Every structure is written in structure tokens, then in C-alpha cells.
């Protein structure tokens, strides 16, 4: 293949990639939801903000063919502040998922990354967190 065609095609692909990246970043920035820091809201505004979750500790269970896991998820001001494994009855070792509670707090979500070699334990963990969060929903 002629060198000028290789250079031309490479430049075209690069331009298309850059345009797509720019378009995605700009659109994503415009659509990003506004966040409210509950620590910096004036008391007169607090009544206008409805919490998604109740404050407190909620218990969730996740299970599958490899066993059951139970968790305590603590919420305050719509934030997950603590996740504790209260009962681990999975076929594999608890060491496989020991870092997942901190990941939930960091991500503020049950959607943690799968742990290689502990897929069933990870899925049961995710289900348990989601179960607790569902119980905590304001009605």
C-alpha cells in the first residue's frame, strides 16, 4: 500500500476519533446533574429537598447457588457511609470480597467491579447491597 494512503487514512481515523471524543465530553458535561452538598444548604432550603433514602442502618441479603451473604448498609443524608459484611456463608473465602464494602462507599453504588475468581460472591454482595438500599428508599 502506498505510504500517502496510510498517512491519509491514519489522519482521517484520528480526526474522527477526536471529533467523537470532543462531542461526547461536551455533551456529557452539559448533561451532568447538579449536585447539592447537604452540609452547605441553608436551613430554609432543606424542606424543599426530599431525601431519596432514609437515614439509618439497613440489612440486605444476597444469595445464589454458592451461598448467602448478609450486609449492614448505613446511610446518612442520602450517602452510603458504611457497609459491613455481617454474615458470609459463601462457598469461597470472605477474603475475596473483603475490599468491596469500601468500594461501595467510594462509588456510592452497589455496582462494584467483579472480583476475578469470585464472580458468584461478588454478585451476591451486589444483590445484598441493592436489597438494603431498596429497603431504605423513602416511600
PDB file of C-alpha atoms in Angstrom:
ATOM      1  CA  UNK A   1       0.000   0.000   0.000  1.00  0.00           C
ATOM      2  CA  UNK A   2       1.236   3.472  -0.830  1.00  0.00           C
ATOM      3  CA  UNK A   3       2.605   5.449   2.158  1.00  0.00           C
ATOM      4  CA  UNK A   4       0.485   8.513   1.416  1.00  0.00           C
ATOM      5  CA  UNK A   5      -2.705   6.398   1.712  1.00  0.00           C
ATOM      6  CA  UNK A   6      -1.569   5.025   5.062  1.00  0.00           C
ATOM      7  CA  UNK A   7      -0.882   8.533   6.346  1.00  0.00           C
ATOM      8  CA  UNK A   8      -4.172   9.858   4.938  1.00  0.00           C
ATOM      9  CA  UNK A   9      -6.241   7.024   6.444  1.00  0.00           C
ATOM     10  CA  UNK A  10      -4.478   7.331   9.801  1.00  0.00           C
ATOM     11  CA  UNK A  11      -5.142  11.072   9.883  1.00  0.00           C
ATOM     12  CA  UNK A  12      -8.803  10.538   8.957  1.00  0.00           C
ATOM     13  CA  UNK A  13      -9.300   7.935  11.695  1.00  0.00           C
ATOM     14  CA  UNK A  14      -7.598  10.222  14.221  1.00  0.00           C
ATOM     15  CA  UNK A  15      -9.835  13.135  13.243  1.00  0.00           C
ATOM     16  CA  UNK A  16     -12.984  11.024  13.544  1.00  0.00           C
ATOM     17  CA  UNK A  17     -11.896   9.715  16.943  1.00  0.00           C
ATOM     18  CA  UNK A  18     -11.053  13.229  18.193  1.00  0.00           C
ATOM     19  CA  UNK A  19     -14.389  14.615  16.967  1.00  0.00           C
ATOM     20  CA  UNK A  20     -16.292  11.810  18.678  1.00  0.00           C
ATOM     21  CA  UNK A  21     -14.358  12.265  21.914  1.00  0.00           C
ATOM     22  CA  UNK A  22     -14.913  16.033  21.908  1.00  0.00           C
ATOM     23  CA  UNK A  23     -18.606  15.598  21.142  1.00  0.00           C
ATOM     24  CA  UNK A  24     -19.048  13.027  23.928  1.00  0.00           C
ATOM     25  CA  UNK A  25     -17.165  15.099  26.507  1.00  0.00           C
ATOM     26  CA  UNK A  26     -19.086  18.282  25.662  1.00  0.00           C
ATOM     27  CA  UNK A  27     -22.473  16.567  25.691  1.00  0.00           C
ATOM     28  CA  UNK A  28     -21.669  14.734  28.932  1.00  0.00           C
ATOM     29  CA  UNK A  29     -20.611  17.969  30.633  1.00  0.00           C
ATOM     30  CA  UNK A  30     -23.822  19.701  29.594  1.00  0.00           C
ATOM     31  CA  UNK A  31     -25.969  16.827  30.841  1.00  0.00           C
ATOM     32  CA  UNK A  32     -24.179  16.289  34.162  1.00  0.00           C
ATOM     33  CA  UNK A  33     -26.682  16.583  37.006  1.00  0.00           C
ATOM     34  CA  UNK A  34     -26.200  19.331  39.516  1.00  0.00           C
ATOM     35  CA  UNK A  35     -25.233  18.108  42.949  1.00  0.00           C
ATOM     36  CA  UNK A  36     -26.173  19.622  46.259  1.00  0.00           C
ATOM     37  CA  UNK A  37     -23.888  19.345  49.248  1.00  0.00           C
ATOM     38  CA  UNK A  38     -26.276  18.856  52.179  1.00  0.00           C
ATOM     39  CA  UNK A  39     -23.714  20.413  54.546  1.00  0.00           C
ATOM     40  CA  UNK A  40     -23.899  23.733  52.674  1.00  0.00           C
ATOM     41  CA  UNK A  41     -27.674  24.109  52.249  1.00  0.00           C
ATOM     42  CA  UNK A  42     -29.384  26.855  54.191  1.00  0.00           C
ATOM     43  CA  UNK A  43     -31.939  25.619  56.704  1.00  0.00           C
ATOM     44  CA  UNK A  44     -34.796  27.305  54.817  1.00  0.00           C
ATOM     45  CA  UNK A  45     -33.910  25.233  51.725  1.00  0.00           C
ATOM     46  CA  UNK A  46     -33.769  21.890  53.496  1.00  0.00           C
ATOM     47  CA  UNK A  47     -37.529  21.443  53.471  1.00  0.00           C
ATOM     48  CA  UNK A  48     -37.519  21.740  49.662  1.00  0.00           C
ATOM     49  CA  UNK A  49     -35.069  18.857  49.184  1.00  0.00           C
ATOM     50  CA  UNK A  50     -36.601  15.400  49.540  1.00  0.00           C
ATOM     51  CA  UNK A  51     -34.219  12.637  50.544  1.00  0.00           C
ATOM     52  CA  UNK A  52     -34.073   9.539  48.396  1.00  0.00           C
ATOM     53  CA  UNK A  53     -33.116   7.308  51.330  1.00  0.00           C
ATOM     54  CA  UNK A  54     -33.998   7.171  54.993  1.00  0.00           C
ATOM     55  CA  UNK A  55     -31.161   7.641  57.472  1.00  0.00           C
ATOM     56  CA  UNK A  56     -30.121   4.557  59.410  1.00  0.00           C
ATOM     57  CA  UNK A  57     -28.722   1.061  59.031  1.00  0.00           C
ATOM     58  CA  UNK A  58     -30.479  -1.343  56.689  1.00  0.00           C
ATOM     59  CA  UNK A  59     -29.811  -5.036  56.235  1.00  0.00           C
ATOM     60  CA  UNK A  60     -29.657  -6.827  52.932  1.00  0.00           C
ATOM     61  CA  UNK A  61     -29.180 -10.403  51.819  1.00  0.00           C
ATOM     62  CA  UNK A  62     -27.822 -11.792  48.579  1.00  0.00           C
ATOM     63  CA  UNK A  63     -27.712 -15.446  47.678  1.00  0.00           C
ATOM     64  CA  UNK A  64     -27.097 -17.827  44.827  1.00  0.00           C
ATOM     65  CA  UNK A  65     -26.094 -21.453  44.319  1.00  0.00           C
ATOM     66  CA  UNK A  66     -22.758 -20.784  46.064  1.00  0.00           C
ATOM     67  CA  UNK A  67     -24.223 -19.491  49.322  1.00  0.00           C
ATOM     68  CA  UNK A  68     -25.540 -16.394  51.087  1.00  0.00           C
ATOM     69  CA  UNK A  69     -24.096 -13.080  52.215  1.00  0.00           C
ATOM     70  CA  UNK A  70     -25.697 -10.588  54.607  1.00  0.00           C
ATOM     71  CA  UNK A  71     -24.726  -6.932  54.950  1.00  0.00           C
ATOM     72  CA  UNK A  72     -25.470  -3.869  57.050  1.00  0.00           C
ATOM     73  CA  UNK A  73     -25.557  -0.670  54.988  1.00  0.00           C
ATOM     74  CA  UNK A  74     -25.564   2.623  56.889  1.00  0.00           C
ATOM     75  CA  UNK A  75     -26.963   5.731  55.183  1.00  0.00           C
ATOM     76  CA  UNK A  76     -26.929   9.364  56.223  1.00  0.00           C
ATOM     77  CA  UNK A  77     -28.190  12.301  54.146  1.00  0.00           C
ATOM     78  CA  UNK A  78     -28.531  10.133  51.021  1.00  0.00           C
ATOM     79  CA  UNK A  79     -24.927   8.932  51.300  1.00  0.00           C
ATOM     80  CA  UNK A  80     -23.661   5.443  51.994  1.00  0.00           C
ATOM     81  CA  UNK A  81     -21.335   5.946  54.922  1.00  0.00           C
ATOM     82  CA  UNK A  82     -20.620   2.341  55.901  1.00  0.00           C
ATOM     83  CA  UNK A  83     -21.054  -1.206  54.618  1.00  0.00           C
ATOM     84  CA  UNK A  84     -20.313  -4.170  56.859  1.00  0.00           C
ATOM     85  CA  UNK A  85     -20.447  -7.857  56.000  1.00  0.00           C
ATOM     86  CA  UNK A  86     -22.436  -9.323  58.896  1.00  0.00           C
ATOM     87  CA  UNK A  87     -22.669 -12.932  57.726  1.00  0.00           C
ATOM     88  CA  UNK A  88     -20.654 -14.630  54.990  1.00  0.00           C
ATOM     89  CA  UNK A  89     -21.887 -18.080  54.033  1.00  0.00           C
ATOM     90  CA  UNK A  90     -20.468 -18.377  50.529  1.00  0.00           C
ATOM     91  CA  UNK A  91     -18.601 -21.400  49.180  1.00  0.00           C
ATOM     92  CA  UNK A  92     -15.413 -19.352  48.714  1.00  0.00           C
ATOM     93  CA  UNK A  93     -13.355 -17.297  51.147  1.00  0.00           C
ATOM     94  CA  UNK A  94     -14.542 -13.964  52.511  1.00  0.00           C
ATOM     95  CA  UNK A  95     -11.067 -12.600  51.640  1.00  0.00           C
ATOM     96  CA  UNK A  96     -12.220 -12.452  48.008  1.00  0.00           C
ATOM     97  CA  UNK A  97     -14.760  -9.718  48.752  1.00  0.00           C
ATOM     98  CA  UNK A  98     -13.221  -8.019  51.794  1.00  0.00           C
ATOM     99  CA  UNK A  99     -12.499  -4.798  49.814  1.00  0.00           C
ATOM    100  CA  UNK A 100     -15.980  -4.478  48.313  1.00  0.00           C
ATOM    101  CA  UNK A 101     -17.564  -2.583  51.252  1.00  0.00           C
ATOM    102  CA  UNK A 102     -15.052   0.259  50.844  1.00  0.00           C
ATOM    103  CA  UNK A 103     -15.697   0.264  47.095  1.00  0.00           C
ATOM    104  CA  UNK A 104     -19.442   0.686  47.684  1.00  0.00           C
ATOM    105  CA  UNK A 105     -18.787   3.662  49.962  1.00  0.00           C
ATOM    106  CA  UNK A 106     -16.369   5.159  47.421  1.00  0.00           C
ATOM    107  CA  UNK A 107     -18.690   4.651  44.417  1.00  0.00           C
ATOM    108  CA  UNK A 108     -21.903   5.330  46.362  1.00  0.00           C
ATOM    109  CA  UNK A 109     -23.387   2.420  44.450  1.00  0.00           C
ATOM    110  CA  UNK A 110     -23.925  -1.328  44.598  1.00  0.00           C
ATOM    111  CA  UNK A 111     -22.360  -1.635  41.154  1.00  0.00           C
ATOM    112  CA  UNK A 112     -18.851  -2.644  42.217  1.00  0.00           C
ATOM    113  CA  UNK A 113     -16.361  -4.335  39.910  1.00  0.00           C
ATOM    114  CA  UNK A 114     -16.450  -8.119  39.702  1.00  0.00           C
ATOM    115  CA  UNK A 115     -13.688  -9.858  41.613  1.00  0.00           C
ATOM    116  CA  UNK A 116     -11.875 -12.324  39.377  1.00  0.00           C
ATOM    117  CA  UNK A 117     -12.386 -15.839  40.681  1.00  0.00           C
ATOM    118  CA  UNK A 118     -15.233 -14.744  42.969  1.00  0.00           C
ATOM    119  CA  UNK A 119     -17.972 -13.904  40.493  1.00  0.00           C
ATOM    120  CA  UNK A 120     -20.744 -15.581  42.487  1.00  0.00           C
ATOM    121  CA  UNK A 121     -19.629 -13.961  45.749  1.00  0.00           C
ATOM    122  CA  UNK A 122     -19.433 -10.556  44.050  1.00  0.00           C
ATOM    123  CA  UNK A 123     -22.910 -10.904  42.574  1.00  0.00           C
ATOM    124  CA  UNK A 124     -24.382 -11.973  45.914  1.00  0.00           C
ATOM    125  CA  UNK A 125     -22.626  -8.979  47.526  1.00  0.00           C
ATOM    126  CA  UNK A 126     -24.110  -6.590  44.928  1.00  0.00           C
ATOM    127  CA  UNK A 127     -27.561  -8.105  45.440  1.00  0.00           C
ATOM    128  CA  UNK A 128     -27.275  -7.699  49.221  1.00  0.00           C
ATOM    129  CA  UNK A 129     -26.304  -4.011  48.915  1.00  0.00           C
ATOM    130  CA  UNK A 130     -29.139  -3.378  46.468  1.00  0.00           C
ATOM    131  CA  UNK A 131     -31.551  -5.214  48.788  1.00  0.00           C
ATOM    132  CA  UNK A 132     -30.555  -2.934  51.684  1.00  0.00           C
ATOM    133  CA  UNK A 133     -30.807   0.202  49.524  1.00  0.00           C
ATOM    134  CA  UNK A 134     -34.276  -0.814  48.354  1.00  0.00           C
ATOM    135  CA  UNK A 135     -35.407  -1.138  51.971  1.00  0.00           C
ATOM    136  CA  UNK A 136     -34.002   2.319  52.715  1.00  0.00           C
ATOM    137  CA  UNK A 137     -35.913   4.083  49.934  1.00  0.00           C
ATOM    138  CA  UNK A 138     -38.257   6.850  51.044  1.00  0.00           C
ATOM    139  CA  UNK A 139     -41.678   5.823  50.079  1.00  0.00           C
TER     140      UNK A 139
END
